[in-house]
C-alpha cells in the first residue's frame, strides 16, 4: 500500500540546527507553475534533510487545517475530487431520477446524509431493532447470534470472518478468520505504559465508553459498569492478539482446518449455527489466521457474563454507527476517534463527511463519472508505458544481481512477467443494481449498504475469481499489490498531480512521482519479505533456493536495522521489522525508477528546467510523492499500528542507499544524508 504520512516537529527542530548552508538554486524560472520548484525550501540543504529541502516551502505555506489530522498532496487530490463530486451529488438531488438508477441512489443517499433535522429527530431509533436483539441475548448461543447478525451489517465484533482467496490456492475463495474485536487501534494500546498511550486508554474506558452507553439511554451507574465489562473483554482478547510484526509471516498466519476441527478448537461456539446466521452457504473448511485469538474468544464466552457481553456488543454497535446518528453521539465519536486519537481539532463540514461515506459505499458509481472528466485515455497510456518501463528495469536488475542463483532468478523473472497492472480505472464496473437506497434514514441507508457489501463478499464463496474486479475506486489516493492475484492496482487519483494537467508534467517528475514512488513501489511488493513468498500464480509456495532466501534475509536485515535506528516521537521508535515490506518497496521503487528514467529522452538530453537537472527533478518528484505533514497524535498512532514508516523517513532513509542521489545533489561525507558505502542497503 502506498499510504502517506509525515513528520514530527521534534525531528525538524533537530535537523534545522544542521541546516547551515542553503543549497544553491538558479533563479531562472522556465516553468512558473512547476510544483517541484515552488515546493523547495532553499534554506535547507538537500544533504541535510532532503525531505524538508524538497517540500519545505509547501509545508510552511500549508499548515494542517483544524478539521484534519494530517495535510499533504493526497489531501489536495481528495479535496479537488470532493468538490467535483459535490456538484454531481447536488445535481442528483434534484434530478427526480427513476428508481434504481445510479442518479437516484446518489441523490437519495446525499439527501438523507444532509438532512440533519431528520437525523436529529430519529435519534437512536435506526439502531433500535439491533439494540433489542442484543438485549435479548441471555446465553452463549444468544450472544453469538447477536454477534453474527451485527457482523452482517458491518459492525465489527469478535467474529473476524470474510471471504478471500486461499493463499495456497489463489484460484479458490475461502472463509478466512482473523483476530479482531478490539475498540482501540490495536493490542499495544491495552498494555503500553508510556504517558501518551495511557492517556488515550484512560479516556477510552473512563470517558468514551460510559458516555456512549449513557447516550444510548443507560443510566450513569449502569453505563460505567457496562463500560468496565466491555473494556475487560477487549483487554482479554488483546492479550491473545498478535503484534503488528507477527502478522507479516504468511505461513504462521495460515491455518487451514475443517469445520469439525474448528468446532473442536472452540467448543463453546457452534460454528454451523454461527455461519448459518451469517447467511453463509454450507461451509466445510476455513483458514484461521490466529487460532489463539479464537481460543481466547471461546474462553471469554464462558468467563464473562451475558450482561458483560451485552454491554460489549452494544458499544460495538454504537461506535460503528455513531457518525450517522444524532449530534450527541456523532460528537462523542468524533471527540474520541478523531480528536483524542488523531489530534483533529474540528469536524469536517457535513457535506464532506457524507461524500466520504458515500465514496466508501458506492465509490465506483461516483468513480465512473470522475474518470470521464479527469483521466483521459492519453494519461492511461502514459502510465501503462511507465509500468512496462519499470518492469523492464526490474528484469535488468534481477539479471544483474550478484547474490541470487540463476535458478531463483528465472522464477523471479517468471513472476515479474506475470504481474498484471490495473491502471486508472476498471474496464468493467461493479454492478450496484441490487443495492437499495431510499430517502428514509441515513443510518438506515448505511446499514442497508453495508449488508449489501457483506453479501457481495460472502457470495464469492465457491465462485471463480473475478479478475476484472477492483479493490479500490479510481478516485482513491492510494495503490496496492495483491499477492494472490500477482497484480498491481493504480487508481487514477494516485497518478495525477493536483492542480496540473498531466500533459504538463515532465517525465523526470512523472518518473519520480509515479514510476518510482508508486509503480516501482507496488511491483517491488511482489518481492518484499512477504510478497516474495508467493509465486507467479499468487500461491504461497517456496520457489527460492534456501541459500537465496538466506541472502535475501541478510540484506533485508540491514534495512530493518537502518529503520530501527530512528526515534521519531517521545520514546516511540520505528519498528523496522513491521515496516520492512514497505521499506523494501520504497527502496526498490527508487532504484528501478532511476534506471527506467535513464532511458527517457529527457534524461538523455540532460536539459535543466528551472535550474534542475533531469535526475534532480526525478528525486524532487519522488519526494513530492510523500509531501505531507501530520499531527503528533497521528504519528504516534502510525508507529504503533501502521506498516508504513512516516513519510519524511520514506524519503530520507532510502535515498541514502542510492548512489545516483549522492551524485545528483553532490552529497558528501559529513553531510547528514551521507552514509558509508558499505552501510548502504542494496536488495534489488
Ligand atoms: Zn506499500
XYZ file of C-alpha atoms and ligand atoms in Angstrom:
685
model
C 0.000 0.000 0.000
C 1.057 3.477 -0.575
C -0.489 5.254 2.430
C 1.143 8.538 3.148
C 2.107 10.179 6.405
C 4.689 12.625 7.571
C 6.900 14.191 10.051
C 7.248 15.310 13.577
C 8.202 18.793 14.590
C 10.744 17.299 17.004
C 12.658 15.877 14.083
C 12.535 19.189 12.251
C 13.881 21.081 15.241
C 16.842 18.739 15.494
C 17.537 18.964 11.814
C 17.312 22.719 11.495
C 20.415 23.011 13.657
C 22.285 21.246 10.892
C 20.834 23.361 8.111
C 23.818 25.650 7.894
C 24.143 26.295 4.222
C 21.423 26.773 1.686
C 21.566 24.754 -1.465
C 22.295 26.912 -4.481
C 19.462 27.042 -6.973
C 19.412 29.183 -10.064
C 16.883 31.951 -10.191
C 15.798 31.236 -13.761
C 12.218 30.014 -13.887
C 11.292 28.429 -17.218
C 8.041 26.940 -15.943
C 6.389 29.252 -13.423
C 3.821 26.605 -12.494
C 6.451 23.960 -11.769
C 5.438 22.363 -8.447
C 8.925 20.997 -7.938
C 10.357 24.472 -7.979
C 7.615 26.042 -5.871
C 7.846 23.472 -3.054
C 11.561 23.784 -2.376
C 12.854 25.345 0.812
C 16.217 26.848 -0.178
C 17.128 27.421 3.486
C 17.582 23.665 3.950
C 20.443 21.787 2.346
C 19.489 18.657 0.392
C 22.404 16.890 2.056
C 20.972 17.633 5.491
C 17.307 16.782 5.127
C 16.199 16.138 1.584
C 12.544 15.803 2.521
C 12.425 19.294 4.048
C 14.533 20.742 1.246
C 12.212 19.363 -1.438
C 8.915 20.085 0.323
C 9.664 22.715 2.959
C 8.120 25.791 1.370
C 4.896 23.982 0.625
C 4.756 22.662 4.179
C 5.288 26.134 5.647
C 2.621 27.619 3.397
C 0.143 24.839 4.027
C -0.356 24.205 7.742
C -2.658 21.379 8.770
C -6.232 22.758 8.757
C -8.143 22.311 12.056
C -10.529 19.753 10.522
C -7.652 17.463 9.530
C -5.103 15.407 11.382
C -2.606 15.490 8.546
C -2.273 17.503 5.371
C -0.434 16.798 2.168
C -0.602 16.166 -1.518
C -3.082 13.325 -1.037
C -5.454 15.741 0.698
C -5.157 18.191 -2.161
C -6.133 15.429 -4.545
C -9.021 14.353 -2.319
C -10.307 17.912 -1.884
C -10.221 18.518 -5.617
C -12.166 15.327 -6.236
C -14.687 16.027 -3.476
C -15.514 19.412 -4.961
C -16.344 17.743 -8.276
C -18.365 15.026 -6.596
C -20.378 17.613 -4.680
C -21.677 19.017 -7.929
C -22.617 15.517 -9.119
C -24.493 14.911 -5.854
C -26.323 18.217 -5.883
C -27.462 17.619 -9.430
C -28.642 14.124 -8.497
C -30.601 15.534 -5.579
C -32.941 17.488 -7.826
C -32.873 15.181 -10.847
C -36.017 13.207 -9.953
C -34.288 10.169 -11.399
C -36.054 6.842 -11.927
C -35.901 4.413 -9.020
C -32.920 2.065 -9.125
C -30.740 4.288 -11.307
C -27.285 5.428 -10.203
C -28.517 9.025 -10.064
C -31.414 8.072 -7.750
C -29.084 6.206 -5.398
C -26.541 9.010 -5.283
C -29.213 11.700 -4.854
C -31.162 9.874 -2.152
C -28.081 8.922 -0.182
C -26.923 12.525 -0.222
C -30.412 13.693 0.766
C -30.539 11.551 3.921
C -26.968 12.428 4.847
C -27.611 16.162 4.586
C -30.974 16.005 6.385
C -29.633 16.998 9.797
C -33.132 17.742 11.155
C -34.358 14.269 10.236
C -31.238 12.676 11.693
C -31.680 14.581 14.968
C -35.354 13.670 15.200
C -34.676 9.976 14.624
C -32.115 9.866 17.443
C -31.080 6.292 18.069
C -34.166 4.673 16.502
C -32.348 3.433 13.363
C -30.457 1.045 15.702
C -33.448 0.074 17.838
C -34.068 -3.353 16.321
C -30.428 -4.355 16.744
C -30.279 -2.930 20.282
C -33.344 -5.019 21.226
C -31.756 -8.099 19.711
C -28.631 -7.599 21.839
C -30.755 -7.099 24.968
C -32.497 -10.409 24.404
C -29.252 -12.398 24.332
C -29.079 -14.239 27.632
C -26.690 -17.120 26.998
C -23.692 -18.011 24.826
C -25.895 -19.017 21.889
C -27.758 -15.717 22.127
C -24.543 -13.699 22.325
C -23.133 -15.483 19.282
C -26.376 -14.984 17.393
C -26.260 -11.235 18.070
C -22.555 -11.067 17.215
C -23.203 -12.847 13.917
C -26.080 -10.585 12.906
C -24.104 -7.440 13.787
C -21.262 -8.691 11.591
C -23.582 -8.937 8.587
C -24.335 -5.218 8.835
C -20.760 -4.102 9.183
C -20.400 -3.882 12.967
C -17.086 -5.495 13.736
C -17.018 -7.530 16.905
C -15.479 -10.843 17.990
C -16.040 -12.531 14.603
C -13.436 -11.509 12.055
C -14.860 -13.510 9.166
C -14.613 -12.693 5.455
C -14.196 -14.451 2.138
C -10.998 -14.074 0.149
C -8.525 -16.074 -1.885
C -6.775 -19.070 -0.396
C -3.102 -18.101 -0.004
C -2.038 -21.557 -1.135
C -4.545 -21.872 -3.964
C -5.250 -18.470 -5.421
C -7.977 -19.773 -7.728
C -10.156 -20.657 -4.751
C -12.191 -18.435 -2.447
C -12.119 -19.442 1.211
C -13.665 -18.378 4.502
C -10.894 -16.557 6.376
C -10.955 -15.814 10.078
C -8.690 -13.226 11.655
C -8.204 -11.567 15.027
C -10.466 -8.579 15.654
C -12.832 -7.424 18.419
C -10.853 -4.504 19.897
C -12.069 -0.915 20.173
C -8.649 0.715 20.478
C -6.486 0.735 17.321
C -4.551 -2.420 18.236
C -3.406 -4.690 21.070
C -0.492 -2.475 22.130
C -2.898 0.232 23.305
C -4.080 -2.059 26.105
C -0.630 -2.683 27.557
C 1.829 0.098 26.777
C 2.553 2.270 29.799
C 4.007 5.435 28.237
C 2.151 8.673 29.042
C 0.618 9.141 25.600
C -0.859 5.640 25.358
C -2.004 5.690 28.992
C -3.875 8.949 28.412
C -5.665 7.501 25.394
C -6.553 4.289 27.230
C -7.875 6.178 30.271
C -10.031 8.379 28.086
C -11.357 5.347 26.244
C -12.502 3.305 29.202
C -13.176 6.132 31.639
C -14.960 8.577 29.381
C -15.715 7.454 25.852
C -17.258 4.043 26.586
C -19.519 5.159 29.502
C -20.592 8.305 27.632
C -21.662 6.279 24.601
C -23.691 3.954 26.805
C -25.362 6.890 28.559
C -26.192 8.498 25.227
C -27.875 5.252 24.243
C -30.217 5.548 27.230
C -28.442 3.754 30.079
C -28.251 5.474 33.469
C -24.889 6.549 34.825
C -24.290 3.612 37.111
C -25.222 1.015 34.510
C -23.154 2.833 31.895
C -19.977 2.843 33.997
C -20.389 -0.812 34.939
C -21.062 -1.703 31.282
C -18.011 0.215 30.084
C -15.845 -1.651 32.553
C -17.181 -5.035 31.403
C -16.690 -4.230 27.738
C -13.172 -2.968 28.357
C -12.259 -6.107 30.290
C -13.442 -8.301 27.413
C -11.353 -6.290 24.959
C -8.276 -6.462 27.154
C -8.708 -10.216 27.480
C -8.846 -10.556 23.668
C -5.963 -8.118 23.179
C -3.803 -10.317 25.351
C -4.215 -13.139 22.834
C -3.847 -10.950 19.756
C -0.661 -10.946 17.704
C 1.610 -7.953 17.380
C 1.921 -5.997 14.130
C 5.184 -7.630 13.071
C 3.880 -11.135 13.837
C 1.110 -10.672 11.289
C 3.665 -10.482 8.463
C 4.552 -14.180 8.296
C 2.119 -15.679 5.766
C 2.799 -19.263 6.886
C 2.265 -18.642 10.583
C -0.938 -16.784 9.799
C -2.334 -19.615 7.688
C -4.101 -22.492 9.397
C -6.481 -24.346 7.155
C -8.828 -26.554 9.140
C -12.138 -28.339 8.669
C -15.291 -27.093 10.293
C -15.162 -30.086 12.646
C -11.638 -29.072 13.710
C -12.799 -25.502 14.213
C -15.643 -26.715 16.423
C -13.125 -28.717 18.451
C -10.748 -25.745 18.715
C -13.546 -23.626 20.176
C -16.066 -25.993 21.828
C -18.185 -23.157 23.219
C -19.010 -21.979 19.700
C -21.386 -23.835 17.414
C -19.935 -22.658 14.115
C -22.562 -24.361 11.955
C -25.143 -22.144 13.623
C -22.963 -19.041 13.500
C -22.266 -19.402 9.771
C -25.931 -20.026 9.090
C -26.887 -16.836 10.928
C -24.182 -15.065 8.960
C -26.027 -16.123 5.783
C -23.270 -18.420 4.524
C -23.930 -21.386 2.278
C -22.643 -24.586 3.956
C -19.004 -24.172 4.987
C -16.713 -27.227 5.119
C -13.343 -25.684 5.896
C -11.841 -22.360 6.936
C -8.463 -20.638 7.171
C -7.823 -19.332 10.665
C -5.170 -16.644 10.811
C -4.606 -16.635 14.559
C -6.024 -19.732 16.311
C -5.006 -18.488 19.771
C -7.314 -15.495 19.290
C -10.314 -17.759 18.649
C -9.358 -19.904 21.634
C -9.463 -16.701 23.689
C -12.908 -15.845 22.304
C -14.046 -19.344 23.217
C -12.735 -18.867 26.730
C -14.157 -15.359 27.059
C -17.664 -16.572 26.224
C -17.542 -18.632 29.430
C -15.514 -16.213 31.559
C -17.689 -13.149 31.050
C -21.393 -12.925 31.874
C -24.218 -12.329 29.421
C -24.552 -8.814 30.841
C -20.861 -8.124 30.160
C -21.336 -9.267 26.572
C -24.458 -7.165 26.105
C -22.514 -4.056 27.072
C -19.661 -5.056 24.757
C -21.899 -5.671 21.731
C -23.959 -2.560 22.421
C -20.795 -0.475 22.392
C -19.600 -2.088 19.203
C -22.873 -1.202 17.505
C -22.889 2.372 18.830
C -19.281 3.001 17.819
C -19.894 1.572 14.388
C -22.897 3.816 13.624
C -22.427 6.931 15.779
C -21.173 9.055 12.867
C -24.510 8.600 11.084
C -26.686 9.366 14.103
C -27.713 12.438 16.122
C -25.270 15.174 17.143
C -24.641 13.947 20.694
C -23.470 10.507 19.551
C -21.674 11.773 16.458
C -19.828 14.395 18.520
C -18.655 11.948 21.168
C -17.483 9.571 18.472
C -15.590 12.435 16.839
C -14.145 13.573 20.172
C -12.506 10.254 20.865
C -11.773 8.754 17.422
C -10.617 11.934 15.726
C -9.627 14.397 18.475
C -8.035 12.164 21.089
C -6.645 9.525 18.755
C -5.671 11.689 15.790
C -5.409 15.245 17.064
C -8.046 16.583 14.687
C -9.372 19.888 16.061
C -12.775 20.145 14.432
C -15.137 18.073 12.321
C -15.288 18.290 8.569
C -18.394 20.051 7.270
C -21.321 17.667 6.941
C -21.295 17.541 3.138
C -17.701 16.331 3.119
C -18.408 13.644 5.694
C -21.433 12.464 3.723
C -19.444 12.305 0.489
C -16.677 10.333 2.198
C -19.228 7.836 3.462
C -20.874 7.649 0.052
C -17.471 7.068 -1.541
C -16.926 4.127 0.772
C -20.292 2.639 -0.087
C -20.765 3.206 -3.817
C -17.436 4.655 -4.835
C -17.419 3.082 -8.260
C -20.705 4.769 -9.185
C -19.034 8.108 -8.497
C -15.743 6.940 -9.981
C -17.269 6.366 -13.397
C -18.333 9.975 -13.524
C -14.992 11.164 -12.173
C -12.682 9.461 -14.682
C -14.769 10.558 -17.646
C -13.704 14.113 -16.979
C -10.342 13.806 -15.208
C -8.453 10.835 -16.542
C -8.090 10.959 -20.330
C -7.124 7.879 -22.325
C -3.746 9.508 -23.025
C -2.858 9.504 -19.322
C -3.852 5.871 -19.035
C -1.497 5.048 -21.911
C 1.307 7.088 -20.376
C 1.206 5.192 -17.093
C 0.774 1.792 -18.708
C 4.006 2.606 -20.555
C 5.639 3.550 -17.232
C 4.590 0.189 -15.793
C 6.362 -1.539 -18.676
C 9.431 0.675 -18.254
C 9.627 -0.323 -14.584
C 9.088 -3.971 -15.427
C 11.967 -3.831 -17.922
C 14.178 -2.074 -15.391
C 13.370 -4.789 -12.841
C 14.251 -7.535 -15.354
C 17.640 -5.977 -15.865
C 18.174 -5.597 -12.137
C 17.301 -9.226 -11.465
C 19.600 -10.470 -14.203
C 22.485 -8.419 -12.817
C 22.084 -9.478 -9.151
C 25.306 -10.931 -7.773
C 23.704 -12.673 -4.807
C 20.920 -14.667 -6.486
C 21.275 -18.039 -8.213
C 20.254 -18.447 -11.875
C 17.538 -20.845 -10.726
C 15.803 -18.338 -8.461
C 16.398 -15.568 -10.998
C 14.391 -17.466 -13.610
C 11.477 -17.902 -11.212
C 11.672 -14.235 -10.228
C 11.544 -13.220 -13.886
C 8.558 -15.503 -14.455
C 6.766 -13.830 -11.592
C 7.701 -10.343 -12.751
C 6.479 -11.064 -16.280
C 3.170 -12.322 -14.918
C 2.377 -9.202 -12.852
C -0.889 -7.781 -14.101
C -1.326 -3.990 -13.941
C -4.684 -2.318 -13.350
C -4.248 1.312 -14.332
C -6.559 4.295 -13.799
C -9.997 2.699 -13.596
C -11.693 -0.673 -14.101
C -12.559 -1.886 -17.587
C -15.666 -3.416 -16.103
C -17.578 -1.507 -13.421
C -19.182 -3.098 -10.351
C -22.873 -3.871 -10.559
C -24.830 -1.889 -7.981
C -28.269 -2.845 -9.301
C -29.267 -4.783 -6.173
C -28.232 -2.015 -3.765
C -31.330 -0.286 -2.395
C -31.049 3.339 -1.232
C -34.084 5.351 -0.087
C -34.845 8.758 1.418
C -35.928 7.192 4.744
C -32.867 7.254 7.009
C -29.159 8.000 6.753
C -28.030 5.328 9.233
C -30.604 3.029 7.628
C -29.022 3.554 4.211
C -25.569 2.889 5.619
C -26.839 -0.309 7.245
C -28.501 -1.472 4.018
C -25.369 -0.728 2.037
C -23.077 -2.485 4.498
C -25.283 -5.548 4.416
C -25.246 -5.434 0.631
C -21.424 -5.221 0.548
C -21.207 -8.028 3.112
C -23.348 -10.298 0.920
C -21.329 -9.418 -2.178
C -18.246 -10.591 -0.298
C -19.553 -13.839 1.198
C -21.313 -14.851 -2.003
C -17.915 -15.117 -3.643
C -17.500 -18.411 -1.824
C -17.388 -21.270 -4.301
C -17.270 -18.950 -7.308
C -14.352 -18.330 -9.677
C -12.178 -15.261 -9.064
C -13.292 -12.153 -10.924
C -10.008 -10.693 -12.160
C -11.783 -7.645 -13.556
C -12.864 -6.503 -10.101
C -11.059 -3.593 -8.465
C -10.477 -3.378 -4.727
C -10.078 0.422 -4.812
C -12.035 3.167 -6.530
C -10.373 5.286 -9.254
C -10.740 8.384 -7.041
C -8.772 6.794 -4.191
C -5.396 8.308 -3.386
C -3.597 5.020 -2.835
C -2.348 1.987 -4.734
C -1.652 -1.647 -3.944
C -0.161 -5.004 -4.820
C -2.205 -8.168 -4.403
C -0.029 -11.239 -3.719
C -2.847 -13.694 -4.518
C -3.536 -12.141 -7.917
C 0.052 -11.038 -8.575
C -1.298 -7.704 -9.737
C -0.920 -4.004 -9.018
C -3.782 -1.523 -8.816
C -3.003 2.107 -9.634
C -6.102 4.320 -9.257
C -6.292 7.467 -11.401
C -6.187 9.779 -8.362
C -2.775 8.405 -7.396
C -1.291 9.232 -10.801
C -2.338 12.860 -11.219
C -0.598 15.866 -9.694
C -3.201 18.212 -8.184
C -3.651 21.495 -9.994
C -1.718 20.284 -13.052
C -2.667 18.876 -16.404
C -0.949 15.544 -16.852
C 0.460 16.645 -20.222
C 2.321 19.499 -18.487
C 4.197 17.146 -16.147
C 7.704 16.401 -17.460
C 8.950 12.815 -17.476
C 11.506 13.418 -14.736
C 8.769 14.398 -12.321
C 6.368 11.720 -13.572
C 9.040 9.041 -13.151
C 9.862 10.180 -9.630
C 6.305 10.866 -8.525
C 4.599 7.883 -10.168
C 7.047 5.345 -11.634
C 9.325 5.215 -8.570
C 7.093 6.095 -5.630
C 4.016 4.200 -6.823
C 4.589 1.746 -9.702
C 8.073 0.580 -8.711
C 6.977 0.520 -5.090
C 3.943 -1.700 -5.764
C 5.775 -4.054 -8.119
C 8.549 -4.466 -5.549
C 5.888 -5.599 -3.054
C 5.743 -8.772 -5.110
C 9.324 -9.342 -3.956
C 9.369 -7.962 -0.413
C 9.728 -10.082 2.743
C 6.105 -11.193 2.463
C 5.341 -10.928 -1.263
C 8.385 -12.954 -2.312
C 6.840 -15.998 -0.652
C 4.052 -16.070 -3.260
C 4.752 -17.427 -6.745
C 3.804 -16.139 -10.215
C 0.315 -17.606 -9.869
C -0.210 -15.970 -6.482
C 0.280 -19.110 -4.408
C 2.181 -19.292 -1.143
C 4.944 -21.649 -2.194
C 8.695 -21.870 -1.638
C 10.187 -21.002 -5.030
C 13.513 -19.640 -3.740
C 16.529 -21.851 -3.138
C 17.235 -21.944 0.621
C 20.606 -20.188 0.054
C 18.974 -17.338 -1.850
C 16.373 -16.970 0.896
C 19.136 -16.608 3.460
C 20.933 -13.997 1.355
C 17.732 -12.042 0.859
C 17.010 -12.105 4.587
C 20.504 -10.865 5.418
C 20.116 -7.908 3.088
C 16.635 -7.187 4.393
C 18.004 -7.252 7.942
C 20.257 -4.303 7.078
C 17.126 -2.337 6.217
C 15.447 -3.441 9.467
C 18.463 -2.139 11.382
C 18.540 1.090 9.407
C 14.915 1.911 10.327
C 15.128 0.617 13.896
C 17.623 3.396 14.491
C 15.020 6.161 14.209
C 13.220 7.516 17.273
C 10.615 9.932 15.986
C 8.368 10.971 18.849
C 8.903 10.786 22.604
C 10.197 7.263 23.098
C 8.500 5.826 20.033
C 10.932 4.295 17.606
C 10.258 2.914 14.156
C 9.506 -0.801 14.127
C 11.974 -1.931 11.469
C 10.504 -5.400 11.247
C 6.862 -4.346 10.944
C 7.696 -1.731 8.295
C 10.159 -3.922 6.386
C 7.898 -4.763 3.427
C 7.125 -1.094 2.805
C 10.749 -0.072 3.191
C 11.902 -2.729 0.727
C 9.212 -1.492 -1.679
C 10.316 2.148 -1.305
C 13.970 1.361 -1.912
C 13.121 -0.944 -4.820
C 10.821 1.654 -6.329
C 13.583 4.266 -6.321
C 16.333 2.135 -7.852
C 14.008 0.731 -10.528
C 12.668 4.206 -11.213
C 16.162 5.680 -11.574
C 17.183 3.163 -14.227
C 13.867 3.346 -16.065
C 14.184 7.125 -16.141
C 17.733 6.938 -17.541
C 16.236 5.538 -20.747
C 13.995 8.524 -21.408
C 14.656 11.286 -23.909
C 14.549 13.910 -21.175
C 17.315 12.239 -19.190
C 19.474 11.726 -22.251
C 19.090 15.339 -23.387
C 20.042 16.494 -19.913
C 18.405 19.906 -20.212
C 17.786 21.767 -16.977
C 14.316 23.034 -16.112
C 14.122 25.825 -13.569
C 17.756 25.220 -12.758
C 17.452 21.489 -12.071
C 18.942 18.602 -13.997
C 16.620 15.802 -15.068
C 17.925 13.483 -12.317
C 17.494 16.178 -9.687
C 13.913 16.642 -10.846
C 13.384 12.905 -10.630
C 14.352 12.859 -6.937
C 12.339 16.001 -6.238
C 9.368 14.310 -7.913
C 9.891 11.290 -5.671
C 9.900 13.495 -2.569
C 6.690 15.165 -3.766
C 5.052 11.735 -3.609
C 5.496 11.912 0.169
C 4.569 15.552 0.593
C 2.555 15.574 3.796
C 2.706 16.533 7.433
C 0.752 15.224 10.368
C -0.134 15.884 13.959
C 1.861 14.138 16.683
C -1.204 12.094 17.643
C -1.331 10.614 14.153
C 2.366 9.942 14.161
C 2.143 8.079 17.481
C -0.810 6.086 16.202
C 1.009 5.301 12.974
C 4.108 3.994 14.671
C 2.052 1.544 16.728
C -0.432 0.402 14.109
C 0.892 1.055 10.629
C 3.323 -0.923 8.498
C 4.367 2.327 6.778
C 7.138 4.473 8.232
C 6.407 8.222 8.457
C 6.646 9.968 5.085
C 9.776 12.017 5.827
C 11.681 8.819 6.535
C 10.338 7.193 3.394
C 12.237 9.926 1.563
C 15.296 10.474 3.717
C 16.224 6.892 4.550
C 16.043 5.011 1.224
C 17.667 7.874 -0.699
C 20.810 7.449 1.397
C 21.099 3.964 -0.119
C 21.001 5.181 -3.742
C 24.274 6.237 -5.470
C 22.536 8.407 -8.104
C 21.072 10.535 -5.323
C 24.553 11.294 -3.965
C 25.701 12.314 -7.438
C 22.633 14.373 -8.303
C 22.846 16.570 -5.199
C 26.580 16.360 -4.540
C 26.141 14.734 -1.146
C 29.499 14.350 0.534
C 30.991 12.800 3.626
C 29.980 14.820 6.651
C 26.515 15.619 5.295
C 23.690 14.261 7.418
C 22.285 12.344 4.433
C 25.663 10.666 3.806
C 26.269 7.119 4.939
C 29.328 4.930 4.405
C 29.128 2.969 1.128
C 29.382 -0.386 2.928
C 26.383 0.523 5.100
C 24.184 1.239 2.097
C 21.483 -1.354 1.553
C 21.043 -2.962 -1.833
C 18.438 -5.652 -2.248
C 17.080 -5.352 -5.772
Zn 3.358 -0.325 0.003
